[in-house]
Short mmCIF file of C-alpha atoms and ligand atoms in Angstrom, two decimals:
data_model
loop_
_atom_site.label_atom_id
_atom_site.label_comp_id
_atom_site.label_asym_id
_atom_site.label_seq_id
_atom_site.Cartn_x
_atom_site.Cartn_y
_atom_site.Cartn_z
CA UNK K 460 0.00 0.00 0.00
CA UNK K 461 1.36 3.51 -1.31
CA UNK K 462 1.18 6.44 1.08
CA UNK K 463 1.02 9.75 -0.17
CA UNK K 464 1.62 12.97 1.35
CA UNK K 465 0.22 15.39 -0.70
CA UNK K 466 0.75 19.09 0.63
CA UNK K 467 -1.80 22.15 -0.71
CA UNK K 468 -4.08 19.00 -1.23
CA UNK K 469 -7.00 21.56 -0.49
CA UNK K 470 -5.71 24.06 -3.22
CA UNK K 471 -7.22 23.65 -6.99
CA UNK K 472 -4.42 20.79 -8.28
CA UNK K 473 -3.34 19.08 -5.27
CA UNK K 474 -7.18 18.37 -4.06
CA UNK K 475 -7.71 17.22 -7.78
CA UNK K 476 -4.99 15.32 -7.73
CA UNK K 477 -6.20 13.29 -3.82
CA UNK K 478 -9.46 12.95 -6.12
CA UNK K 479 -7.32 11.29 -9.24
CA UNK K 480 -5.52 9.43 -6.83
CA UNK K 481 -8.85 7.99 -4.94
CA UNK K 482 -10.71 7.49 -7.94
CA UNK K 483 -7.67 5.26 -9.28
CA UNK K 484 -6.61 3.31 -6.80
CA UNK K 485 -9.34 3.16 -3.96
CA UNK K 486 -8.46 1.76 -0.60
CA UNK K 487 -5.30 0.42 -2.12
CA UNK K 488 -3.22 3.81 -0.52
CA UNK K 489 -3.39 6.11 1.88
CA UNK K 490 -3.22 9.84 2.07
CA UNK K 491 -2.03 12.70 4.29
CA UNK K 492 -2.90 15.65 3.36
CA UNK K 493 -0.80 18.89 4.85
CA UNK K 494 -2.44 22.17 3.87
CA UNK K 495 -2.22 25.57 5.76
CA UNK K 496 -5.60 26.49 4.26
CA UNK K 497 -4.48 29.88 3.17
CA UNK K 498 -7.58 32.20 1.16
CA UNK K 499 -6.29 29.32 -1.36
CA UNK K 500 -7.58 26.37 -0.15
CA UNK K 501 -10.40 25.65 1.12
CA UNK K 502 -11.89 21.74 3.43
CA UNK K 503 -15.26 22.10 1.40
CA UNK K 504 -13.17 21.17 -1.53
CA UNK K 505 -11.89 17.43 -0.23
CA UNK K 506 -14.79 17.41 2.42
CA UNK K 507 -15.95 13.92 0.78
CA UNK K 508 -12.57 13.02 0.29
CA UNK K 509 -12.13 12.90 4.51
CA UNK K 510 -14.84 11.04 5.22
CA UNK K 511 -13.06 8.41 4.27
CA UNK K 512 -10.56 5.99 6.42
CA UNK K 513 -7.74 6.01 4.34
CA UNK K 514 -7.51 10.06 3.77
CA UNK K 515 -6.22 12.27 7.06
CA UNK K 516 -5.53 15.92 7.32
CA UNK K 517 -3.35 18.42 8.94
CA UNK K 518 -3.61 21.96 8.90
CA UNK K 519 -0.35 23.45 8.96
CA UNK K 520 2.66 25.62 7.40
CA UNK K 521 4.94 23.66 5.10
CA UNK K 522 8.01 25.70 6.73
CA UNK K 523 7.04 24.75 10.18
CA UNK K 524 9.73 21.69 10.73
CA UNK K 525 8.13 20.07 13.86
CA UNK K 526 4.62 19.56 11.90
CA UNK K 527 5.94 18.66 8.61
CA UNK K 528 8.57 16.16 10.92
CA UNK K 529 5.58 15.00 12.80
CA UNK K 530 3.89 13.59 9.87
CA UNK K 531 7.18 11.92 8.49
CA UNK K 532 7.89 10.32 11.76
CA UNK K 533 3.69 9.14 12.10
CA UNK K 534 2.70 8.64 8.77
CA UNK K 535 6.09 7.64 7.27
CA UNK K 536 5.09 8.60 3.20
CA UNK K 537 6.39 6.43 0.17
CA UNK K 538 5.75 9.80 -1.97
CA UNK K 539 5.24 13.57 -1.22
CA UNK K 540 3.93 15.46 -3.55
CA UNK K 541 4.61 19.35 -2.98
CA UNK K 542 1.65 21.79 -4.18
CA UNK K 543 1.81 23.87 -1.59
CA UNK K 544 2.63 27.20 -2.49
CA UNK K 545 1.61 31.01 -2.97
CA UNK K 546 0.63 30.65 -6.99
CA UNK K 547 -0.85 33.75 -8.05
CA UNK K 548 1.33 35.95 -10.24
CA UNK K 549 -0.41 39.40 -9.09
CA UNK K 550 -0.25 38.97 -5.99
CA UNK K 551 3.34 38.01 -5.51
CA UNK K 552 4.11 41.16 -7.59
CA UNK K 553 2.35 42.81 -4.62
CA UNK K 554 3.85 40.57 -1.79
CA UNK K 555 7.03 39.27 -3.50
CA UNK K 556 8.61 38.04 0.17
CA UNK K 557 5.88 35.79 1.26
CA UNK K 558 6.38 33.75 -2.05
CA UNK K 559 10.06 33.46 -1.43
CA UNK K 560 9.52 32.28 2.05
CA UNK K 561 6.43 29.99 1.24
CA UNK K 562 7.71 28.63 -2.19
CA UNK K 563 11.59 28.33 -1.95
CA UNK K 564 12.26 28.48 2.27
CA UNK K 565 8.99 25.75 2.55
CA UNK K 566 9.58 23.31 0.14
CA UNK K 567 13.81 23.33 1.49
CA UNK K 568 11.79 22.17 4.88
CA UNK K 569 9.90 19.49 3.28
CA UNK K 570 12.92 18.19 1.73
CA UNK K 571 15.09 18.35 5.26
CA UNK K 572 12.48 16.53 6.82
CA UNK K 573 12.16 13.83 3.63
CA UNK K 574 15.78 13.46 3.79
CA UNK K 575 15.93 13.10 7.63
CA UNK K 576 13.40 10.43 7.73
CA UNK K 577 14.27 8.61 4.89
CA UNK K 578 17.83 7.93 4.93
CA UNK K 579 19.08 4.59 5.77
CA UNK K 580 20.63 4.79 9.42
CA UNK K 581 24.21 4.89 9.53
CA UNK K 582 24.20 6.23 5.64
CA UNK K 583 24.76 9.63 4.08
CA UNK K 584 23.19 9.70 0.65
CA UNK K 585 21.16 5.95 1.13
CA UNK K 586 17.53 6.34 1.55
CA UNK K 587 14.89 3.64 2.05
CA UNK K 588 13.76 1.72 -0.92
CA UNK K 589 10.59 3.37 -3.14
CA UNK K 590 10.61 6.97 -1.45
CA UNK K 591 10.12 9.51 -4.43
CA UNK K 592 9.92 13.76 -3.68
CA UNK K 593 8.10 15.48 -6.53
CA UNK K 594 7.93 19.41 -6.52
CA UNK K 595 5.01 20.70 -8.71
CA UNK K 596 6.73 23.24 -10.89
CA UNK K 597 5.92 25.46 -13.61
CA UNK K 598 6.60 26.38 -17.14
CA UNK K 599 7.33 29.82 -15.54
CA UNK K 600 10.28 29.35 -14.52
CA UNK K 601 11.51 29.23 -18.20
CA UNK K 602 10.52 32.69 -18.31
CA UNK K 603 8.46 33.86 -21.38
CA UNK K 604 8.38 32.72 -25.35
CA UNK K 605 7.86 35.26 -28.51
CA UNK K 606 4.64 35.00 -30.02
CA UNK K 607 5.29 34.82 -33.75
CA UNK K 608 2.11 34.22 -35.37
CA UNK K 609 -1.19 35.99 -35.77
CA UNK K 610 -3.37 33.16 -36.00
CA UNK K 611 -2.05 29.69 -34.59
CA UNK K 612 -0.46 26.76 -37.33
CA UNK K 613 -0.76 23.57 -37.11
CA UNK K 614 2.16 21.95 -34.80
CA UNK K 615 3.86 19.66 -35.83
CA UNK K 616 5.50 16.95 -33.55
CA UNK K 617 8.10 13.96 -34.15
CA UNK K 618 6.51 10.37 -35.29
CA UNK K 619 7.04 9.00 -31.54
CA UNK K 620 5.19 11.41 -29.46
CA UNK K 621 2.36 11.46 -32.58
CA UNK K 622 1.99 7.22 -31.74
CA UNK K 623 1.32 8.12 -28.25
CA UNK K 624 -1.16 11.00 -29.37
CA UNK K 625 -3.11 9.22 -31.50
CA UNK K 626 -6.48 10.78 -32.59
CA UNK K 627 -5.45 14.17 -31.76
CA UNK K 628 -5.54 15.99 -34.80
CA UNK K 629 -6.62 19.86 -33.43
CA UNK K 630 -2.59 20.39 -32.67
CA UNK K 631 -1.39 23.95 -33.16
CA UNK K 632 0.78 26.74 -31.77
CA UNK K 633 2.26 30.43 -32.12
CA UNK K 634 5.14 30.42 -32.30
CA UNK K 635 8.68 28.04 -33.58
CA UNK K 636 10.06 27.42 -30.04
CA UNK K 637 8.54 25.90 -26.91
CA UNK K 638 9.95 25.42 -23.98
CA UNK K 639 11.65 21.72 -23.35
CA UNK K 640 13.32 20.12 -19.93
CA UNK K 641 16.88 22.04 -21.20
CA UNK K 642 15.47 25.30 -22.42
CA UNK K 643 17.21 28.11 -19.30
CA UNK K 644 15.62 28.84 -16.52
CA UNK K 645 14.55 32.85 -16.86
CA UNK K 646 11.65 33.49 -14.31
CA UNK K 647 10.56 37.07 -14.86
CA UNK K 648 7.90 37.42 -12.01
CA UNK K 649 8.18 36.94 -8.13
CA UNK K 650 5.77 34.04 -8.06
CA UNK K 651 8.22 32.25 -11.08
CA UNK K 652 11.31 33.46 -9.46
CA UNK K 653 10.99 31.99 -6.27
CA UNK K 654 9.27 28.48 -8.12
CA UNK K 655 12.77 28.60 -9.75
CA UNK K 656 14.17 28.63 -6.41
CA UNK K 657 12.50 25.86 -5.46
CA UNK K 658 13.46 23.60 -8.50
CA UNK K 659 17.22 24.55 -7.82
CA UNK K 660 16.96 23.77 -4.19
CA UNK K 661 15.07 20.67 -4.98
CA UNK K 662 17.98 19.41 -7.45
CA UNK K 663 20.72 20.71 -5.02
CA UNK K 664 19.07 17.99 -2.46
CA UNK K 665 19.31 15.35 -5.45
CA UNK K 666 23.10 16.07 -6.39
CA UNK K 667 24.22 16.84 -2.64
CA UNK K 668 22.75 14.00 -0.66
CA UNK K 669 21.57 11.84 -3.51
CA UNK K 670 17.54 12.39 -2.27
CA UNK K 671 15.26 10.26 -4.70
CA UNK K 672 13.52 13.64 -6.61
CA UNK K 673 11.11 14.66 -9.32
CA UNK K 674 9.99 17.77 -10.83
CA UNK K 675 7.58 18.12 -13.13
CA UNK K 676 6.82 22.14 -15.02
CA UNK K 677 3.44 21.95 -16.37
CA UNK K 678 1.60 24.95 -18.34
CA UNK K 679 -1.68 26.44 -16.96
CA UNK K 680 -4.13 24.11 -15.64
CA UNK K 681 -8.25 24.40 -15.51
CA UNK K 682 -11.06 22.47 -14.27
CA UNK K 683 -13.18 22.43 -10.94
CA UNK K 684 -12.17 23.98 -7.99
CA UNK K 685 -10.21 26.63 -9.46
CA UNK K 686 -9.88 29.65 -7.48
CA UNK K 687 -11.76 32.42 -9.11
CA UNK K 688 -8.37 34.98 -8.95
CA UNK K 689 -7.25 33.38 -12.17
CA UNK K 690 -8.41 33.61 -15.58
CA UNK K 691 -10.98 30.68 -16.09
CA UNK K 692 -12.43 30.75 -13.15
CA UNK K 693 -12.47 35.02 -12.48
CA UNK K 694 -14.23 35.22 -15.95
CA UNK K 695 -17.12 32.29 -15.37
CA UNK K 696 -17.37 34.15 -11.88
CA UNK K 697 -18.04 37.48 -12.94
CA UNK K 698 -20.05 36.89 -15.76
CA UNK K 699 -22.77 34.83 -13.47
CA UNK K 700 -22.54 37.82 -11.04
CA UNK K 701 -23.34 40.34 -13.43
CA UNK K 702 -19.39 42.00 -13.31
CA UNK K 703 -17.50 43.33 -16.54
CA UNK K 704 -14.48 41.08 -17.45
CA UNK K 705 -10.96 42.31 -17.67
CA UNK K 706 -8.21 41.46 -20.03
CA UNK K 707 -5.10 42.37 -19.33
CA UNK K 708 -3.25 44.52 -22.13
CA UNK K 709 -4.87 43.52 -25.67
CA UNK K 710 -5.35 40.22 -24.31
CA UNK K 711 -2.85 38.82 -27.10
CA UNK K 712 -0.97 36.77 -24.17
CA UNK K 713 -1.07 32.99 -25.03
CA UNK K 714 -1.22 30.15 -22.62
CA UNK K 715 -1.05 26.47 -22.94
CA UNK K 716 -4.20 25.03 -21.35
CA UNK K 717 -4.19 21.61 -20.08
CA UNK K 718 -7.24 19.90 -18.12
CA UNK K 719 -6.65 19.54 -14.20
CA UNK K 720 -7.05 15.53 -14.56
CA UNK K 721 -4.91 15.53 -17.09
CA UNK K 722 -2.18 16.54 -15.22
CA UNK K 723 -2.67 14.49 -11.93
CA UNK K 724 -2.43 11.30 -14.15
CA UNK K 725 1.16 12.78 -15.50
CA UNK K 726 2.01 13.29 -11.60
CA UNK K 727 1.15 9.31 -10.55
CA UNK K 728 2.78 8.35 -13.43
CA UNK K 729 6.40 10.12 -12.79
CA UNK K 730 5.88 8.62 -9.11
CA UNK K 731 5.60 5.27 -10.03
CA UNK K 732 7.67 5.35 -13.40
CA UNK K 733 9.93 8.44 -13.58
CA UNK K 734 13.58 8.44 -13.36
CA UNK K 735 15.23 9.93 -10.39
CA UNK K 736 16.67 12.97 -10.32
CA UNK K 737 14.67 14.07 -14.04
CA UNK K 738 12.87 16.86 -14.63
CA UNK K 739 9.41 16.19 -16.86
CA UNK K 740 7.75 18.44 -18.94
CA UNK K 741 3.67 17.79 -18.53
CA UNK K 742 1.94 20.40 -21.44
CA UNK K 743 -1.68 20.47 -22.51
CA UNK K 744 -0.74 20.97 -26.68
CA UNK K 745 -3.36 23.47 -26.27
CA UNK K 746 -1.90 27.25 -27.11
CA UNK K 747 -4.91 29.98 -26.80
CA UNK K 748 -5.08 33.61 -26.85
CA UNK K 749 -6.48 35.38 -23.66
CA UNK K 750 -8.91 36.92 -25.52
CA UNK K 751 -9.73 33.88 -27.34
CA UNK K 752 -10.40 31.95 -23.86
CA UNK K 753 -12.73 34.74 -22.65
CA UNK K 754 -14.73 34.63 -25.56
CA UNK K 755 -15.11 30.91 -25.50
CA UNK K 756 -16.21 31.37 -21.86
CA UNK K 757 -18.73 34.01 -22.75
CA UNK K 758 -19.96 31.84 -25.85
CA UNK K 759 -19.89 28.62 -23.81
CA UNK K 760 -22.20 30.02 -21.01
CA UNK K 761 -24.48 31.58 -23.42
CA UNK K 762 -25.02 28.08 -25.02
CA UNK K 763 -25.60 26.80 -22.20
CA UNK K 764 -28.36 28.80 -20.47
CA UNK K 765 -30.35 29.06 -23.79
CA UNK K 766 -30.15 25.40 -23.52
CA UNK K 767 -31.23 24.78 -19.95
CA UNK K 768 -33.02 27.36 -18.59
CA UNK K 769 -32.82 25.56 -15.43
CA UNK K 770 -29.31 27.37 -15.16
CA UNK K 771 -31.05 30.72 -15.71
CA UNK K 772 -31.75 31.53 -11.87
CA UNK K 773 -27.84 31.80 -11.83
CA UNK K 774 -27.33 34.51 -14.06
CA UNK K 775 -27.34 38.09 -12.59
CA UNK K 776 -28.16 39.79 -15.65
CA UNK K 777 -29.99 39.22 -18.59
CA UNK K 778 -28.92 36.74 -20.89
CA UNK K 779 -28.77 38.63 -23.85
CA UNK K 780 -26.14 40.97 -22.33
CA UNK K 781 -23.61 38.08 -22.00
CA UNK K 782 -21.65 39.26 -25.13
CA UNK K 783 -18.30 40.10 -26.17
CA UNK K 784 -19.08 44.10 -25.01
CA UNK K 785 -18.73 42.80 -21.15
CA UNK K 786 -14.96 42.43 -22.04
CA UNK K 787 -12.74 45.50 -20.91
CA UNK K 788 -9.23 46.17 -21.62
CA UNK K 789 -7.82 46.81 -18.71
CA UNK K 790 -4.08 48.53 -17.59
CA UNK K 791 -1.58 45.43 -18.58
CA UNK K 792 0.49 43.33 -15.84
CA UNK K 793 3.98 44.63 -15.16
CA UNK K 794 6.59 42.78 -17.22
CA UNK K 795 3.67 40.40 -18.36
CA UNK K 796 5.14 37.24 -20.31
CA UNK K 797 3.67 36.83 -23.71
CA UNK K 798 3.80 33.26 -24.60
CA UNK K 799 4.12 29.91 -22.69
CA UNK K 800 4.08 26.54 -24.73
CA UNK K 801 5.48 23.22 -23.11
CA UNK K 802 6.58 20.57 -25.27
CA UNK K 803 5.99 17.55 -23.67
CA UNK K 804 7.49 15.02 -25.78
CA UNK K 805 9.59 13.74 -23.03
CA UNK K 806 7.16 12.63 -20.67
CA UNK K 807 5.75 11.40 -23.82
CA UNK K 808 7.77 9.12 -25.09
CA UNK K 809 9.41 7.78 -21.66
CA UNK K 810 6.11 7.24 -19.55
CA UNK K 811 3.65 7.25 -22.61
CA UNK K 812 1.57 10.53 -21.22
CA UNK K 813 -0.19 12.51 -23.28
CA UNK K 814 -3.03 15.00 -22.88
CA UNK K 815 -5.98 13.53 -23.20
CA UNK K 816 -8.38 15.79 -22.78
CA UNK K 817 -9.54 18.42 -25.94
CA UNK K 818 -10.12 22.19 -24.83
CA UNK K 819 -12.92 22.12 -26.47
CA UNK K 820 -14.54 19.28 -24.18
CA UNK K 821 -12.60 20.39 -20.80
CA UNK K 822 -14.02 24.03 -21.17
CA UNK K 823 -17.18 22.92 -21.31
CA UNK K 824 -17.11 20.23 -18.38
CA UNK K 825 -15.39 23.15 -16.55
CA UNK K 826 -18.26 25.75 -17.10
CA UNK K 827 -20.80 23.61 -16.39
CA UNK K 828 -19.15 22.34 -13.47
CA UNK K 829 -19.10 25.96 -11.74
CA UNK K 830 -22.71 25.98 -12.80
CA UNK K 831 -23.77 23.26 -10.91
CA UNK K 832 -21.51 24.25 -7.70
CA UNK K 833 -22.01 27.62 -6.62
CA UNK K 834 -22.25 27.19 -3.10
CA UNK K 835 -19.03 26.32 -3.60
CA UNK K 836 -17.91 29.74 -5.18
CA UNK K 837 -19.97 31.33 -2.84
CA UNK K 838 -18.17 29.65 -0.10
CA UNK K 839 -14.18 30.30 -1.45
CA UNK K 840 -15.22 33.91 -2.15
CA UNK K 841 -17.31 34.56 1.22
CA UNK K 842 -13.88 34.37 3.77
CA UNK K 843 -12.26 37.29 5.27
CA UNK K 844 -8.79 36.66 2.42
CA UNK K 845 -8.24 40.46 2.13
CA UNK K 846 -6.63 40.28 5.41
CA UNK K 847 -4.50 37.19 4.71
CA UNK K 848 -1.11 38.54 3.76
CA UNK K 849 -0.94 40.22 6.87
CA UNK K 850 -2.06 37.77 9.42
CA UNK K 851 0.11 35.63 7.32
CA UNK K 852 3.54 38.26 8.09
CA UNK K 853 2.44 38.28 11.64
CA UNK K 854 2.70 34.95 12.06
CA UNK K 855 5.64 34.23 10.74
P1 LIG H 1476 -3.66 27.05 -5.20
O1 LIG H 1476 -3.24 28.44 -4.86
O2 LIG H 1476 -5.03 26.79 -5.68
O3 LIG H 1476 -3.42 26.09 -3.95
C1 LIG H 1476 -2.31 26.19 -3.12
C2 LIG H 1476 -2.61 25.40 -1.85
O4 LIG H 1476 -1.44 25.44 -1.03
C3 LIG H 1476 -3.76 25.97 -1.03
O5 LIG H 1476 -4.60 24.94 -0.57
C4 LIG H 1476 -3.07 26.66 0.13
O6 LIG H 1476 -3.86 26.68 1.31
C5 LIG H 1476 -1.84 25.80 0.29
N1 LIG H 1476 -0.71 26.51 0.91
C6 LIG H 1476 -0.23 27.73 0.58
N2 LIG H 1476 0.79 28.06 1.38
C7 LIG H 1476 0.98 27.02 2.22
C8 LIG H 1476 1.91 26.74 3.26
N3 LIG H 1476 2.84 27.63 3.60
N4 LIG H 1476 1.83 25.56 3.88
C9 LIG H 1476 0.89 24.65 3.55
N5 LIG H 1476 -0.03 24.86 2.59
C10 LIG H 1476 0.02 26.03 1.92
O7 LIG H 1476 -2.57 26.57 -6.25
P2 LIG H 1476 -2.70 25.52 -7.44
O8 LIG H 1476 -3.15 26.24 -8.64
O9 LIG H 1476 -3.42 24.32 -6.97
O10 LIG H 1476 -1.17 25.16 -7.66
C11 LIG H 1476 -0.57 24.06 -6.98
C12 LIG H 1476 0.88 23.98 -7.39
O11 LIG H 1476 0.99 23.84 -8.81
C13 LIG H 1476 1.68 25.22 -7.02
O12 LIG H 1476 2.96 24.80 -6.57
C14 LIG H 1476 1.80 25.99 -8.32
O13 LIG H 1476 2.99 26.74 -8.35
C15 LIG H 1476 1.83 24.85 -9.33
N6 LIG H 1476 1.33 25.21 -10.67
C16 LIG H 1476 0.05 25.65 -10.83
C17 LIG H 1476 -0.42 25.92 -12.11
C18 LIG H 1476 -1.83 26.36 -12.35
O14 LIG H 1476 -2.21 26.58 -13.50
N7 LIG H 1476 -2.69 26.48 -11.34
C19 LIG H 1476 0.41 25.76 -13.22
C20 LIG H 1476 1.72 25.33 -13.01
C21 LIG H 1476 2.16 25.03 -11.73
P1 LIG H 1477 -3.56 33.62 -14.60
O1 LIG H 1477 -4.77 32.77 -14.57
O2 LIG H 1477 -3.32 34.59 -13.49
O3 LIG H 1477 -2.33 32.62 -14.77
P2 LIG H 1477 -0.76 32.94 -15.12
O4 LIG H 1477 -0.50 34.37 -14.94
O5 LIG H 1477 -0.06 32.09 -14.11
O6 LIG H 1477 -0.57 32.47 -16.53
O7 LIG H 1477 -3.56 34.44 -15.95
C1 LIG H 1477 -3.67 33.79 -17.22
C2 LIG H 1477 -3.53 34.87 -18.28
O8 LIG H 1477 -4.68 35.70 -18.22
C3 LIG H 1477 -2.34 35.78 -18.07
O9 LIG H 1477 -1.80 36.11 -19.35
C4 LIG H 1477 -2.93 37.02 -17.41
C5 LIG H 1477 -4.33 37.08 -17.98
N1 LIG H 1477 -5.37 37.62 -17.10
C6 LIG H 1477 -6.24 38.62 -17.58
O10 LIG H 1477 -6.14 39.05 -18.75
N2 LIG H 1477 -7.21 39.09 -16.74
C7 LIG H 1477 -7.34 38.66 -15.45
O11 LIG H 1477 -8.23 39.15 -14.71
C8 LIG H 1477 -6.45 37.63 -14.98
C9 LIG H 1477 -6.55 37.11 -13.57
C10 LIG H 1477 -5.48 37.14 -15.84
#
């Protein structure tokens, strides 16, 4: 039996992935989840998922070593999995320190305290047999691609990686280059600076005292239980409750999209199958234009309400104002990068992972998911979070 520790399991990904890993493998593992339950995360979101005998919780700070020690000594994990982290790229332009201290200083304590528990005694660099230490990266932290092309071409990719993909045929991009495991790390934002840190520091653990590590950098995930301060979710949020939307700059900014489940299988999969000490790629092949995602968003809900009125009741404005004029250009974000596109090939072709899920299908699960859970929303967006940062400084 497998035993997971999974920290920021009550965040967007990591509670996605405890759902993956549940859904997959039933009462064959166990999982600890260690969240601090910043405005990020939220119980309501795994509240299911802790009903049940093999799942346990902690609430606590991932740079507080006699918690995080306490688990490795009681729980003893075969794999941690470390989400936990400040991830919003505004607000670490506004409050660069705490995602230094949170992302870099946190995840060097989880490491300590694998390394501590998992060595062999009377060894320096000889751990246990089938630990694994994955950090959740980012294609951030290879800082931001040129967008070349107006309107996306088709992509092409290498006979290998087009086996594993087979039946995808909607494959395009804008731009030559995309970002692979050996493309320079050149973070250009607080939040991607100080995930950067955390990759180094995760390798310097791997090449110093030889701990069993992953990291995987995957592009921008969506799905349920996204927080509604980025994109997806802040767009399907406002436009139920009747606000304008705002797109940054001209809203020419591409992302690659990849669907929340999507990614949790590539995580199992470098547990259980990835080399040591690599770094994997996990992409969506999915390169959109913000504008292009709003107005999907605004066409998707449209479609949607004409066809169930039922959803109607939800809307907090008429329907036939949910158009493209709700979009407003708003003042850009400082040194904003333009382009991120992963190319995934390796994780591809080693472990046979591949994106399974089409935007086209994913965006619409995704809407209609936040359509049929507001008291969720209601409940992520109802909490004192204004005040976090500070009470966070305080405490610290
Ligand atoms: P999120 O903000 O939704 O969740 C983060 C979780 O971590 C929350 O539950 C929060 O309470 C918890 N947390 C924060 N600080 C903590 C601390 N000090 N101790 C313990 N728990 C703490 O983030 P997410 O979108 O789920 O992202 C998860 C991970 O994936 C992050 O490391 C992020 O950098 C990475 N990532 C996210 C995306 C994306 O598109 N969302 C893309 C690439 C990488
Ligand atoms: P976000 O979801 O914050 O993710 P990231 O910055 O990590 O990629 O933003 C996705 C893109 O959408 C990014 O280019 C910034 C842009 N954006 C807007 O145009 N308006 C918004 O209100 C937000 C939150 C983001």
């Amino acid at each position: 039996m497998k035993k997971y520790l999974v920290t920021g399991g009550a965040g967007f990904i990591g509670a996605n992935f405890v759902k993956y890993l549940l859904d997959t493998h039933g009462d064959e593992i166990s999982i600890h989840v260690l969240d601090a339950l910043t405005y990020a995360g939220n119980l309501m979101t795994i509240a299911d998922e802790l009903k049940r005998d093999n799942v346990e919780f902690t609430r606590g700070d991932i740079l507080d070593a006699e918690t995080v020690g306490r688990i490795f000594d009681e729980f003893d994990p075969d794999y941690v999995v470390n989400f936990a982290a400040e991830s919003h790229v505004d607000r670490s332009i506004e409050h660069p320190r705490l995602f230094l201290e949170t992302n870099i200083l946190g995840t060097q304590n989880m490491l300590d305290q694998a390394r501590r528990s998992w060595l062999m005694p009377g060894t320096k660099d000889t751990y246990r047999p089938g630990k694994r230490f994955l950090q959740i990266s980012t294609d951030e932290v290879y800082g931001s691609l040129p967008r070349e092309f107006d309107t996306p071409q088709p992509l092409a990719v290498s006979a290998e990686v087009a086996k594993v993909a087979s039946g995808r045929t909607d494959l395009h991009t804008f731009g030559k280059e995309m970002f692979t495991e050996d493309t320079p790390l050149a973070p250009r934002s607080p939040y991607s600076a100080a995930k950067t840190g955390a990759d180094l520091i995760t390798l310097a653990y791997h090449e110093t005292y030889g701990l069993p590590v992953n990291i995987t950098r995957c592009s921008n995930n969506y799905g349920p239980y996204h927080f509604p301060e980025k994109l997806i979710p802040l767009i399907i949020n406002n436009i139920l409750t009747g606000r304008r939307l705002p797109v940054y700059g001209r809203g020419e900014n591409v992302r690659d999209w990849l669907y929340v489940t999507d990614h949790a299988k590539a995580i199992d999969m470098v547990l259980r199958h990835g080399r040591v000490g690599e770094v994997y790629n996990v992409g969506g092949f999915n390169e959109a234009a913000n504008i292009d995602i709003v107005r999907t968003i605004i066409d998707t809900i449209s479609r949607l309400m004409h066809d169930n009125p039922g959803y109607m009741p939800l809307l907090k404005r008429p329907l036939d104002e949910v158009t493209y004029d709700l979009i407003d250009f708003v003042t850009d974000r400082p040194g904003h990068d333009m382009r991120y596109a992963i190319d995934p090939s390796k994780i591809a072709t080693e472990l046979g992972w591949y994106p399974e899920t089409p935007f086209k299908e994913g965006i619409e699960k995704t809407v209609r998911w936040y359509l049929d859970n507001q008291p969720w929303m209601e409940s992520v967006t109802s909490g004192e979070y204004q005040n976090y940062y500070r009470q966070m400084y305080s405490d610290r």
